[in-house]
Every structure is written in structure tokens, then in C-alpha cells.
Amino acid sequence: MTDTDAGTGTRGTTTAVPLPEGYSPRLYNEDLAPATERKWGAFSIFNVWTSDVHSLFGYFLAASLFLVAGNTFKFLIGIGVGSLIIYWLMTLIGNAGVKTGVPYPVLARASFGTFGANVPALVRAVVATFWYGAQTSAAAGAIVAFLIRYDGPKNLHETTTLLDHTGLEVICYLFVWAAQLLIISKGMETVRRFQDFAGPAVWLMMLILAVGLSVKAGTLSFSVDMPAADLAALAKTATGLDVTPGSFAAIAAIAATWVTYFAALFLNFGDFARFTPDEKTLRKGNVWGLPVNLILFSLVAALTTASASKVYGEVILEPAAISAKFDSAFLVLLAALTFAVATLGINVVANFVSPAFDFANVAPKHITFRRGGLIAAVIALLLYPLHPWDNAPSFVNAIGSTMGPIFGVLVVDYYLLRKARLNIPALYKEDGEFRFQGGWNIRAFVAAGIGAVFSSILPVYGPEAYGATLGPYSWFIGVAVAGVIYFAVSGAKSPLAGKPTN
């Protein structure tokens, strides 16, 4: 396999593909070109979301928000509202991917400029790289939890230290890290096939975990028996949300936090949607993969958390820690392998594909999809000794302050200014319509910059909303402020509005 076929997994040429007339080698390679073969059906789009959500961090966040809700009914309201918002936003950006066929960094050229788009692309790549390392570490932890049941690995775990981790942790991290590269090096078609397996596998394991704990508890339980004050303290520690569990502020914060968790994928979901044949297929996959799947997954997380608290007498928010308590070594091994597969799934979907395209966009002549992904993987490996992801829950809201403004500019530019009509060939030309000021659209950067300032400052120093701080709403603030400013400074109508998509 050559680097040229790594992007889609469908091109098998061994010779260089000539540039289309007028296209710049600084803006084009085969991986960044509009998608031509579209094999991703509704089931594959559904599994984008099962792979993205059914991870250790996804479970941890859902279980933590369950504590914030106070009871299952309020939890489902918050998660339900958030899931519907996510569905609408993902379909919005997904339709742009279907219609244009281009990946996120190329679409960003229309609003940020042919070379200015490298900035939002690299911002997204940095976030993805952070999560790549975090998810790899979580998967390694699930394997460690199984291995320390045995004397040899347990002794290695307790007696060796390397890179601020135990020797066993380092070995497991390197194993998971290498396994991901093996999958991803085969290209996007292999990614699709892997996630079509990973998504259902994780669902099956989650159900086994929930049913097994419910049987052990002797009842179907959706409540955690804990004094209100202790519950509030635990919920705040787990999520950083300073709200009274069960209050209106808590329900609103649950919905907002759930939406913000997907902030990065709001930008680059088009990387996957562009491989679907039409918008109808996309919507079908999104309906089942987002509101339906998200709500059911969250319900299973709530059931598992509540049942585990009754069985073990403590609230455990990490599924790997729950499964490690099982008496059966087979079940612990099955859980460890499943959680590892789940993490591979989300890393492939959310944390590899995006930086692979984003880094390729910086230097298309030299960086292909596969090389871009390798860069992300190497950075995640270098970050491992620092383990910056230890405070991941707080990071969820932090990324909202950077992702929101970029999303606001993109959506306003594509839908409100350009009326969903884009001159695709011009995206690959240095002197085309998206040159702006030397390849940079200063208006977009001003709008996004001001939006980032507001979304960073208001949650800390701003007024309260619904009886709580604005912390959970940083992403929404960034979208609104940047979008309004960009629309105002760009004029009510783009020169391209009314022209057909090429």
C-alpha cells in the first residue's frame, strides 16, 4: 500500500496523481481531494457514534452526570435535550461534508482563507492528540486492571517505575498505541470495517456489565443511596459542576456539558460524512447513532453505576474499576479487551482521522493522511510521561472555549453567507476566491478571537445562569459571539451566495 491510498483505502495507484489544472501543490493532495467513492452507509455512520461514545471517558462522563441529575428521570431529560442538540448540529455540519465532499481543514479554507485554515485545523489537531493519549492510557489501564490479578504482572506493576508510570503501565500503553497504528495505517476503509465491529462489541459488553451487576444487586436500581450533601460533593469532584443535584441548573448543565463533550467532532464530522452517498443516509445513521444511541447508552451507564454502588458499597465511576472486581477472571479479561477495543474505536474516529487530515493540510505535498496520523501518534507518545489528561473532566469545558468560536465562524460562513453553495475548485487554488488577505481571512480570525475571549472570561467572571456559573456554557458562548461578529463584519451576503456548488 502506498501513501496515496491511505486516505480512503480505495485508491490503489502506485504512481503519483497529477494535480488538476490550476490546483496548488501547497493546497492539494489525493487525501484532501473531494471524496469520489462513497461507501459509508447508515450503519457505518451509526458506528461512528458507537465508537465515539462507547469509551471509558464517555462512560465516566455519563456516570458522573447521573450523579449531578439526582435521579434517573431528570438525568434522561438533561441527556435527551443534549442529545437532540448534538444530532441537529452534527447533521448540520455533516450535510456540508456530504455536499462538498471535502474534509474539515479544506472546508475551513472558505471562511479562514486558503492558508489561514491551518490555524483552526491545528487547534483541532492539538485537541485530538490530547485525547488520543488520554484514551490510549485509559485502554492500557483496563488491561493493567486484568493483569494485576496474577503475581508476575502484579510484581512488575508494584516494583518498577518508568517515565512516571509503572513498568506494566508502560508496556500496556505501548501495546495499545502500536495496535492503533496497525489499524489506521490501512486507511479509511479499514477504519470503517473496524468501527463496524467495535461499536456493537462494546454495546454487548456494557449490557453484560449492567445485567450482571443488577442480578448481583438483586434488583434493577437507578438510584445511588447517599446523603444529599455527599452526593453533591462527589458530583462536583467528578464533573467540576457546582450545582445542586436535581435542580433545574443541574439539568441544564448536564445538557450543556453533554453537548460540549462533542465540541471537537462538531468541527470535523464532515471527515466521515463526506463518504456517505446522500443526506438521507447521513440523517438515518445520525438518528440511530445520536439521540437513540446516546440516551440508551447513558441509561445503561446509570444502571451500572447505581447497581455497582449497591453491590460494592461505593460509587465507582470507571467501568474498568468495576469489572476488575469481578470474581471471574474470564469476565475481567472480556471486559478489559472490550474496553480496549472501545478505546481503539474512539481514537480511530475522533482522535486520529482528524489530525491526520489536519496535519496533511499544513503541507499536502509532503504529509499524507497516513503520515499526518503518525505525527499525531508520536506526539501522544511523547506526552505520555507528562500525562496531561489526568484532569480530563475539566478539559471538556476548556476545549469549548476554543472549539466554539471556530464552529460559529464555519457555520455562519457556509450556511448564512454562502447559502450552502461553495466553489470547490477555488479551495485548492492560491489565487482563487478564498485568498482574502494573502491566504488569510482577517475577519474570521477577529471574530473567532473575540469569541474565544468571551467564552473564556464569561464562564469565570460572568453572571450566573439558572442559578449556576456559566462554566458549562463556554462552547455556546463562543459559537454565539464569534458567529454574530463574523456575520456583522462580513456583510449580510457573500459574493458566492447563489452560485452552485461545483
CSV table of C-alpha atoms in Angstrom, one decimal, residues 55-466:
chain,number,residue,atom,x,y,z
A,55,SER,CA,-15.4,4.6,25.6
A,56,LEU,CA,-14.1,4.7,29.1
A,57,PHE,CA,-14.3,8.5,29.2
A,58,GLY,CA,-17.7,8.5,27.6
A,59,TYR,CA,-19.0,6.2,30.3
A,60,PHE,CA,-17.2,8.1,33.0
A,61,LEU,CA,-18.9,11.4,31.9
A,62,ALA,CA,-22.3,9.8,31.6
A,63,ALA,CA,-22.0,8.2,35.1
A,64,SER,CA,-20.7,11.5,36.6
A,65,LEU,CA,-23.6,13.4,35.1
A,66,PHE,CA,-26.0,10.8,36.5
A,67,LEU,CA,-24.8,11.9,40.0
A,68,VAL,CA,-25.5,15.5,39.1
A,69,ALA,CA,-29.1,14.8,38.0
A,70,GLY,CA,-30.1,13.4,41.4
A,71,ASN,CA,-32.5,10.8,39.8
A,72,THR,CA,-32.9,8.9,36.5
A,73,PHE,CA,-35.9,10.9,35.2
A,74,LYS,CA,-34.0,14.2,35.4
A,75,PHE,CA,-30.9,12.6,34.1
A,76,LEU,CA,-32.7,11.4,31.0
A,77,ILE,CA,-34.2,14.9,30.4
A,78,GLY,CA,-30.8,16.5,30.5
A,79,ILE,CA,-29.2,13.8,28.4
A,80,GLY,CA,-32.2,13.8,26.0
A,81,VAL,CA,-32.1,17.5,25.4
A,82,GLY,CA,-28.4,17.5,24.9
A,83,SER,CA,-28.5,14.5,22.5
A,84,LEU,CA,-31.1,16.2,20.3
A,85,ILE,CA,-29.0,19.3,20.1
A,86,ILE,CA,-26.0,17.1,19.2
A,87,TYR,CA,-28.0,15.4,16.5
A,88,TRP,CA,-29.1,18.7,14.9
A,89,LEU,CA,-25.6,20.2,15.0
A,90,MET,CA,-23.9,17.0,13.7
A,91,THR,CA,-26.4,16.8,10.8
A,92,LEU,CA,-25.8,20.4,10.0
A,93,ILE,CA,-22.0,20.0,9.6
A,94,GLY,CA,-22.4,16.5,8.2
A,95,ASN,CA,-24.6,17.8,5.3
A,96,ALA,CA,-21.8,20.2,4.4
A,97,GLY,CA,-19.5,17.2,4.2
A,98,VAL,CA,-21.9,15.3,2.0
A,99,LYS,CA,-22.5,18.2,-0.3
A,100,THR,CA,-18.9,19.3,-0.7
A,101,GLY,CA,-17.0,16.0,-0.2
A,102,VAL,CA,-14.1,17.8,1.4
A,103,PRO,CA,-12.5,17.2,4.8
A,104,TYR,CA,-12.7,19.8,7.6
A,105,PRO,CA,-9.4,21.7,7.0
A,106,VAL,CA,-10.3,22.2,3.4
A,107,LEU,CA,-13.8,23.4,4.2
A,108,ALA,CA,-12.3,25.8,6.7
A,109,ARG,CA,-10.4,27.5,3.9
A,110,ALA,CA,-13.7,29.1,2.7
A,111,SER,CA,-14.0,31.0,6.0
A,112,PHE,CA,-10.4,31.4,7.3
A,113,GLY,CA,-8.5,31.5,4.0
A,114,THR,CA,-6.5,29.0,2.0
A,115,PHE,CA,-3.6,29.2,4.4
A,116,GLY,CA,-5.3,30.7,7.4
A,117,ALA,CA,-7.3,27.4,7.7
A,118,ASN,CA,-4.2,25.8,9.0
A,119,VAL,CA,-4.8,27.6,12.4
A,120,PRO,CA,-8.2,26.1,13.1
A,121,ALA,CA,-7.0,22.8,11.7
A,122,LEU,CA,-4.0,22.7,14.1
A,123,VAL,CA,-6.2,23.7,17.0
A,124,ARG,CA,-8.4,20.7,16.3
A,125,ALA,CA,-5.3,18.5,15.8
A,126,VAL,CA,-3.9,19.5,19.2
A,127,VAL,CA,-7.2,18.6,20.9
A,128,ALA,CA,-7.4,15.3,19.1
A,129,THR,CA,-3.8,14.5,20.0
A,130,PHE,CA,-4.5,15.2,23.7
A,131,TRP,CA,-7.5,12.8,23.7
A,132,TYR,CA,-5.5,10.3,21.6
A,133,GLY,CA,-3.1,9.9,24.5
A,134,ALA,CA,-5.8,10.0,27.1
A,135,GLN,CA,-7.9,7.3,25.5
A,136,THR,CA,-4.8,5.1,24.9
A,137,SER,CA,-3.8,5.5,28.6
A,138,ALA,CA,-7.4,4.5,29.6
A,139,ALA,CA,-7.3,1.4,27.4
A,140,ALA,CA,-3.9,0.4,28.8
A,141,GLY,CA,-5.4,0.9,32.3
A,142,ALA,CA,-8.2,-1.6,31.6
A,143,ILE,CA,-5.6,-4.2,30.6
A,144,VAL,CA,-3.5,-3.5,33.6
A,145,ALA,CA,-6.6,-4.0,35.9
A,146,PHE,CA,-6.8,-7.5,34.5
A,147,LEU,CA,-3.2,-8.4,34.5
A,148,ILE,CA,-2.5,-7.5,38.2
A,149,ARG,CA,-4.7,-10.4,39.2
A,150,TYR,CA,-1.7,-12.5,38.6
A,151,ASP,CA,1.5,-12.5,40.6
A,152,GLY,CA,4.1,-11.9,37.8
A,153,PRO,CA,2.4,-8.8,36.3
A,154,LYS,CA,1.4,-7.6,39.8
A,155,ASN,CA,5.0,-7.7,40.9
A,156,LEU,CA,6.2,-5.8,37.8
A,157,HIS,CA,3.4,-3.2,38.5
A,158,GLU,CA,4.5,-2.7,42.1
A,159,THR,CA,8.2,-2.8,41.8
A,160,THR,CA,9.2,-1.0,38.6
A,161,THR,CA,8.9,2.7,37.6
A,162,LEU,CA,9.5,4.2,34.2
A,163,LEU,CA,8.5,7.6,32.8
A,164,ASP,CA,6.5,8.4,35.9
A,165,HIS,CA,4.5,5.2,35.4
A,166,THR,CA,4.8,1.6,36.4
A,167,GLY,CA,6.6,-0.8,34.1
A,168,LEU,CA,3.4,-2.7,33.4
A,169,GLU,CA,1.5,0.5,32.5
A,170,VAL,CA,4.2,1.5,30.1
A,171,ILE,CA,4.2,-1.9,28.4
A,172,CYS,CA,0.4,-1.9,28.1
A,173,TYR,CA,0.4,1.7,26.8
A,174,LEU,CA,2.9,0.8,24.1
A,175,PHE,CA,0.9,-2.3,23.1
A,176,VAL,CA,-2.4,-0.3,22.7
A,177,TRP,CA,-0.5,2.5,20.9
A,178,ALA,CA,1.0,0.1,18.4
A,179,ALA,CA,-2.3,-1.7,17.8
A,180,GLN,CA,-4.0,1.5,16.8
A,181,LEU,CA,-1.3,2.3,14.3
A,182,LEU,CA,-1.7,-1.1,12.7
A,183,ILE,CA,-5.4,-0.5,12.2
A,184,ILE,CA,-5.1,3.1,11.0
A,185,SER,CA,-2.2,2.5,8.6
A,186,LYS,CA,-4.6,0.6,6.4
A,187,GLY,CA,-6.7,3.6,5.5
A,188,MET,CA,-10.3,4.9,5.9
A,189,GLU,CA,-12.0,1.8,4.5
A,190,THR,CA,-10.3,-0.3,7.2
A,191,VAL,CA,-11.3,2.3,9.8
A,192,ARG,CA,-14.9,1.8,8.6
A,193,ARG,CA,-14.7,-2.0,8.9
A,194,PHE,CA,-13.1,-1.9,12.3
A,195,GLN,CA,-15.7,0.5,13.8
A,196,ASP,CA,-18.5,-1.6,12.4
A,197,PHE,CA,-17.1,-4.4,14.7
A,198,ALA,CA,-16.1,-2.2,17.7
A,199,GLY,CA,-19.4,-0.4,18.2
A,200,PRO,CA,-21.6,-3.5,18.6
A,201,ALA,CA,-19.0,-5.3,20.7
A,202,VAL,CA,-18.8,-2.5,23.2
A,203,TRP,CA,-22.6,-2.3,23.4
A,204,LEU,CA,-22.7,-6.1,24.2
A,205,MET,CA,-20.1,-5.7,26.9
A,206,MET,CA,-21.9,-2.8,28.5
A,207,LEU,CA,-25.2,-4.8,28.6
A,208,ILE,CA,-23.4,-7.8,30.2
A,209,LEU,CA,-21.9,-5.4,32.8
A,210,ALA,CA,-25.3,-3.8,33.6
A,211,VAL,CA,-27.2,-7.1,33.7
A,212,GLY,CA,-24.6,-8.9,35.7
A,213,LEU,CA,-24.5,-6.2,38.4
A,214,SER,CA,-28.3,-5.9,38.5
A,215,VAL,CA,-28.5,-9.7,39.1
A,216,LYS,CA,-25.9,-9.4,41.8
A,217,ALA,CA,-27.7,-6.5,43.4
A,218,GLY,CA,-30.9,-8.4,43.3
A,219,THR,CA,-32.9,-5.6,41.7
A,220,LEU,CA,-32.9,-3.1,38.8
A,221,SER,CA,-31.7,0.1,40.5
A,222,PHE,CA,-31.5,3.6,39.1
A,223,SER,CA,-30.5,5.4,42.3
A,224,VAL,CA,-27.4,5.9,44.4
A,225,ASP,CA,-28.1,5.7,48.2
A,226,MET,CA,-26.1,8.6,49.5
A,227,PRO,CA,-26.8,11.7,51.6
A,228,ALA,CA,-27.6,14.7,49.5
A,229,ALA,CA,-24.5,16.6,50.7
A,230,ASP,CA,-22.2,13.8,50.0
A,231,LEU,CA,-23.8,13.2,46.6
A,232,ALA,CA,-23.3,16.9,45.7
A,233,ALA,CA,-19.6,16.8,46.8
A,234,LEU,CA,-19.0,13.7,44.7
A,235,ALA,CA,-20.7,15.1,41.7
A,236,LYS,CA,-18.7,18.3,41.9
A,237,THR,CA,-15.5,16.4,42.2
A,238,ALA,CA,-16.3,14.2,39.2
A,239,THR,CA,-17.6,16.9,36.9
A,240,GLY,CA,-16.5,20.3,38.2
A,241,LEU,CA,-20.1,21.4,38.1
A,242,ASP,CA,-21.0,23.5,41.2
A,243,VAL,CA,-24.8,22.9,41.2
A,244,THR,CA,-27.4,21.3,43.4
A,245,PRO,CA,-28.1,17.8,42.2
A,246,GLY,CA,-31.6,17.5,40.7
A,247,SER,CA,-32.1,21.3,40.3
A,248,PHE,CA,-33.0,23.0,37.1
A,249,ALA,CA,-29.5,24.3,36.9
A,250,ALA,CA,-28.2,20.8,37.2
A,251,ILE,CA,-30.4,19.5,34.3
A,252,ALA,CA,-29.3,22.5,32.1
A,253,ALA,CA,-25.7,21.9,33.0
A,254,ILE,CA,-26.0,18.2,32.1
A,255,ALA,CA,-27.3,19.0,28.7
A,256,ALA,CA,-24.7,21.7,28.0
A,257,THR,CA,-21.8,19.5,29.2
A,258,TRP,CA,-23.0,16.6,27.1
A,259,VAL,CA,-23.1,18.9,24.0
A,260,THR,CA,-19.7,20.3,24.8
A,261,TYR,CA,-18.2,16.8,25.1
A,262,PHE,CA,-18.7,16.6,21.3
A,263,ALA,CA,-17.3,20.0,20.6
A,264,ALA,CA,-14.3,18.8,18.6
A,265,LEU,CA,-16.3,16.4,16.4
A,266,PHE,CA,-18.7,19.2,15.6
A,267,LEU,CA,-15.9,20.6,13.5
A,268,ASN,CA,-14.7,17.6,11.7
A,269,PHE,CA,-17.6,15.2,11.4
A,270,GLY,CA,-17.6,16.1,7.7
A,271,ASP,CA,-14.4,14.0,7.5
A,272,PHE,CA,-16.7,10.9,7.8
A,273,ALA,CA,-20.0,12.3,6.3
A,274,ARG,CA,-18.2,13.1,3.0
A,275,PHE,CA,-18.0,9.3,2.4
A,276,THR,CA,-21.8,8.8,2.6
A,277,PRO,CA,-23.8,8.8,-0.7
A,278,ASP,CA,-26.5,11.3,0.3
A,279,GLU,CA,-28.0,13.4,3.1
A,280,LYS,CA,-30.8,10.8,3.7
A,281,THR,CA,-28.3,8.1,4.6
A,282,LEU,CA,-26.5,10.5,6.9
A,283,ARG,CA,-29.6,11.5,8.8
A,284,LYS,CA,-30.6,7.9,9.2
A,285,GLY,CA,-27.2,7.0,10.7
A,286,ASN,CA,-27.3,10.1,12.9
A,287,VAL,CA,-30.8,9.4,14.3
A,288,TRP,CA,-29.9,5.9,15.5
A,289,GLY,CA,-26.3,6.8,16.4
A,290,LEU,CA,-27.0,10.0,18.3
A,291,PRO,CA,-30.3,10.6,20.2
A,292,VAL,CA,-31.3,6.9,20.3
A,293,ASN,CA,-27.9,5.5,21.0
A,294,LEU,CA,-26.8,8.3,23.3
A,295,ILE,CA,-29.9,8.1,25.5
A,296,LEU,CA,-29.7,4.3,25.8
A,297,PHE,CA,-26.0,4.3,26.5
A,298,SER,CA,-26.5,6.9,29.2
A,299,LEU,CA,-29.3,4.8,30.7
A,300,VAL,CA,-27.1,1.7,30.8
A,301,ALA,CA,-24.3,3.8,32.4
A,302,ALA,CA,-26.8,5.0,35.1
A,303,LEU,CA,-28.0,1.5,35.8
A,304,THR,CA,-24.4,0.1,36.0
A,305,THR,CA,-23.3,2.9,38.4
A,306,ALA,CA,-26.4,2.5,40.6
A,307,SER,CA,-26.1,-1.3,40.7
A,308,ALA,CA,-22.4,-1.2,41.4
A,309,SER,CA,-22.9,1.1,44.3
A,310,LYS,CA,-25.2,-1.4,45.9
A,311,VAL,CA,-23.1,-4.4,45.2
A,312,TYR,CA,-19.7,-2.9,46.3
A,313,GLY,CA,-21.0,-0.3,48.8
A,314,GLU,CA,-19.2,2.6,47.0
A,315,VAL,CA,-19.8,4.8,43.9
A,316,ILE,CA,-17.4,3.7,41.2
A,317,LEU,CA,-17.5,5.8,38.0
A,318,GLU,CA,-14.9,3.9,36.0
A,319,PRO,CA,-16.2,0.7,34.2
A,320,ALA,CA,-12.7,-0.8,34.2
A,321,ALA,CA,-12.6,-0.5,38.0
A,322,ILE,CA,-16.0,-2.1,38.3
A,323,SER,CA,-15.1,-5.0,36.1
A,324,ALA,CA,-11.8,-5.5,37.9
A,325,LYS,CA,-13.8,-6.5,41.0
A,326,PHE,CA,-15.5,-9.5,39.3
A,327,ASP,CA,-14.7,-12.9,40.7
A,328,SER,CA,-14.5,-14.5,37.2
A,329,ALA,CA,-11.1,-14.0,35.5
A,330,PHE,CA,-12.8,-14.6,32.2
A,331,LEU,CA,-15.2,-11.8,32.6
A,332,VAL,CA,-12.5,-9.4,33.7
A,333,LEU,CA,-10.5,-10.4,30.6
A,334,LEU,CA,-13.5,-10.0,28.4
A,335,ALA,CA,-14.2,-6.6,29.9
A,336,ALA,CA,-10.5,-5.5,29.5
A,337,LEU,CA,-10.4,-6.5,25.9
A,338,THR,CA,-13.8,-4.9,25.2
A,339,PHE,CA,-12.8,-1.6,26.8
A,340,ALA,CA,-9.5,-1.7,24.9
A,341,VAL,CA,-11.4,-2.2,21.6
A,342,ALA,CA,-13.8,0.7,22.6
A,343,THR,CA,-10.8,3.0,23.1
A,344,LEU,CA,-9.3,1.9,19.8
A,345,GLY,CA,-12.7,2.8,18.2
A,346,ILE,CA,-12.9,6.3,19.6
A,347,ASN,CA,-9.2,7.0,18.9
A,348,VAL,CA,-9.6,6.0,15.3
A,349,VAL,CA,-12.8,8.0,14.8
A,350,ALA,CA,-12.3,11.1,16.9
A,351,ASN,CA,-8.6,11.4,17.6
A,352,PHE,CA,-6.7,10.0,14.6
A,353,VAL,CA,-8.7,10.8,11.4
A,354,SER,CA,-8.9,14.5,12.3
A,355,PRO,CA,-5.2,15.2,13.0
A,356,ALA,CA,-4.3,13.0,10.0
A,357,PHE,CA,-6.2,15.4,7.7
A,358,ASP,CA,-5.3,18.5,9.7
A,359,PHE,CA,-1.5,17.9,9.6
A,360,ALA,CA,-1.8,16.9,5.9
A,361,ASN,CA,-3.4,20.2,5.3
A,362,VAL,CA,-0.4,22.1,6.5
A,363,ALA,CA,1.9,20.6,3.9
A,364,PRO,CA,0.0,18.5,1.4
A,365,LYS,CA,3.0,17.9,-0.8
A,366,HIS,CA,4.9,16.2,2.0
A,367,ILE,CA,2.3,15.0,4.5
A,368,THR,CA,-0.3,12.4,3.5
A,369,PHE,CA,-3.2,11.1,5.6
A,370,ARG,CA,-1.0,8.3,7.0
A,371,ARG,CA,1.9,10.5,7.8
A,372,GLY,CA,-0.3,13.0,9.5
A,373,GLY,CA,-1.8,10.3,11.7
A,374,LEU,CA,1.7,9.1,12.5
A,375,ILE,CA,2.6,12.6,13.6
A,376,ALA,CA,-0.4,12.7,16.0
A,377,ALA,CA,0.5,9.2,17.4
A,378,VAL,CA,4.1,10.2,18.0
A,379,ILE,CA,3.1,13.4,19.8
A,380,ALA,CA,0.7,11.3,22.0
A,381,LEU,CA,3.6,9.0,22.8
A,382,LEU,CA,5.8,11.9,23.8
A,383,LEU,CA,3.1,13.3,26.1
A,384,TYR,CA,2.8,10.0,27.9
A,385,PRO,CA,5.4,10.8,30.6
A,386,LEU,CA,3.6,14.1,31.3
A,387,HIS,CA,0.1,12.5,31.4
A,388,PRO,CA,-1.7,15.9,31.0
A,389,TRP,CA,-5.0,14.1,30.7
A,390,ASP,CA,-5.3,13.3,34.4
A,391,ASN,CA,-7.7,16.2,34.7
A,392,ALA,CA,-9.8,15.3,31.7
A,393,PRO,CA,-13.3,16.2,33.0
A,394,SER,CA,-12.2,19.9,33.4
A,395,PHE,CA,-10.7,19.7,29.9
A,396,VAL,CA,-14.1,19.1,28.4
A,397,ASN,CA,-15.3,22.6,29.3
A,398,ALA,CA,-11.9,24.1,28.5
A,399,ILE,CA,-12.0,22.9,24.9
A,400,GLY,CA,-15.3,24.6,24.4
A,401,SER,CA,-13.7,28.0,24.6
A,402,THR,CA,-11.6,27.2,21.5
A,403,MET,CA,-13.8,24.9,19.5
A,404,GLY,CA,-17.0,27.0,19.8
A,405,PRO,CA,-15.7,30.2,18.1
A,406,ILE,CA,-14.3,28.2,15.2
A,407,PHE,CA,-17.6,26.3,14.7
A,408,GLY,CA,-19.5,29.6,14.9
A,409,VAL,CA,-17.5,31.1,12.1
A,410,LEU,CA,-17.7,28.0,9.9
A,411,VAL,CA,-21.4,27.5,10.2
A,412,VAL,CA,-22.3,31.2,9.7
A,413,ASP,CA,-20.0,31.4,6.6
A,414,TYR,CA,-21.3,28.2,5.0
A,415,TYR,CA,-25.0,28.4,5.8
A,416,LEU,CA,-25.8,32.1,6.3
A,417,LEU,CA,-23.3,33.9,4.0
A,418,ARG,CA,-22.8,31.3,1.2
A,419,LYS,CA,-26.2,29.6,1.5
A,420,ALA,CA,-24.6,26.2,1.4
A,421,ARG,CA,-23.1,26.9,-2.0
A,422,LEU,CA,-19.4,26.7,-2.4
A,423,ASN,CA,-16.9,27.0,-5.3
A,424,ILE,CA,-15.0,23.7,-4.5
A,425,PRO,CA,-12.1,24.1,-7.1
A,426,ALA,CA,-11.3,27.5,-5.6
A,427,LEU,CA,-10.5,25.8,-2.3
A,428,TYR,CA,-7.4,24.3,-3.9
A,429,LYS,CA,-6.1,27.5,-5.7
A,430,GLU,CA,-3.8,30.0,-4.1
A,431,ASP,CA,-5.2,32.9,-6.1
A,432,GLY,CA,-8.8,31.9,-6.0
A,433,GLU,CA,-11.8,33.3,-4.2
A,434,PHE,CA,-10.5,32.3,-0.8
A,435,ARG,CA,-7.2,34.1,-1.0
A,436,PHE,CA,-8.6,37.0,1.1
A,437,GLN,CA,-5.5,38.8,2.5
A,438,GLY,CA,-2.6,36.7,1.3
A,439,GLY,CA,-4.5,33.5,2.1
A,440,TRP,CA,-5.8,34.7,5.5
A,441,ASN,CA,-9.3,36.0,6.2
A,442,ILE,CA,-8.6,38.5,9.0
A,443,ARG,CA,-12.3,39.0,9.7
A,444,ALA,CA,-12.7,35.3,10.6
A,445,PHE,CA,-9.8,35.5,13.0
A,446,VAL,CA,-11.0,38.6,14.6
A,447,ALA,CA,-14.5,37.1,15.2
A,448,ALA,CA,-13.0,33.8,16.4
A,449,GLY,CA,-10.5,35.6,18.7
A,450,ILE,CA,-13.2,37.8,20.3
A,451,GLY,CA,-15.4,34.7,20.7
A,452,ALA,CA,-12.6,32.8,22.4
A,453,VAL,CA,-12.1,35.7,24.8
A,454,PHE,CA,-15.8,35.9,25.8
A,455,SER,CA,-16.1,32.1,26.1
A,456,SER,CA,-13.0,32.0,28.4
A,457,ILE,CA,-13.8,35.0,30.6
A,458,LEU,CA,-17.6,34.9,31.0
A,459,PRO,CA,-17.8,31.4,32.5
A,460,VAL,CA,-15.3,32.6,35.2
A,461,TYR,CA,-16.3,36.2,35.8
A,462,GLY,CA,-19.7,36.4,34.2
A,463,PRO,CA,-23.2,36.3,35.9
A,464,GLU,CA,-24.9,33.2,36.9
A,465,ALA,CA,-27.3,31.3,34.6
A,466,TYR,CA,-30.1,29.3,36.0
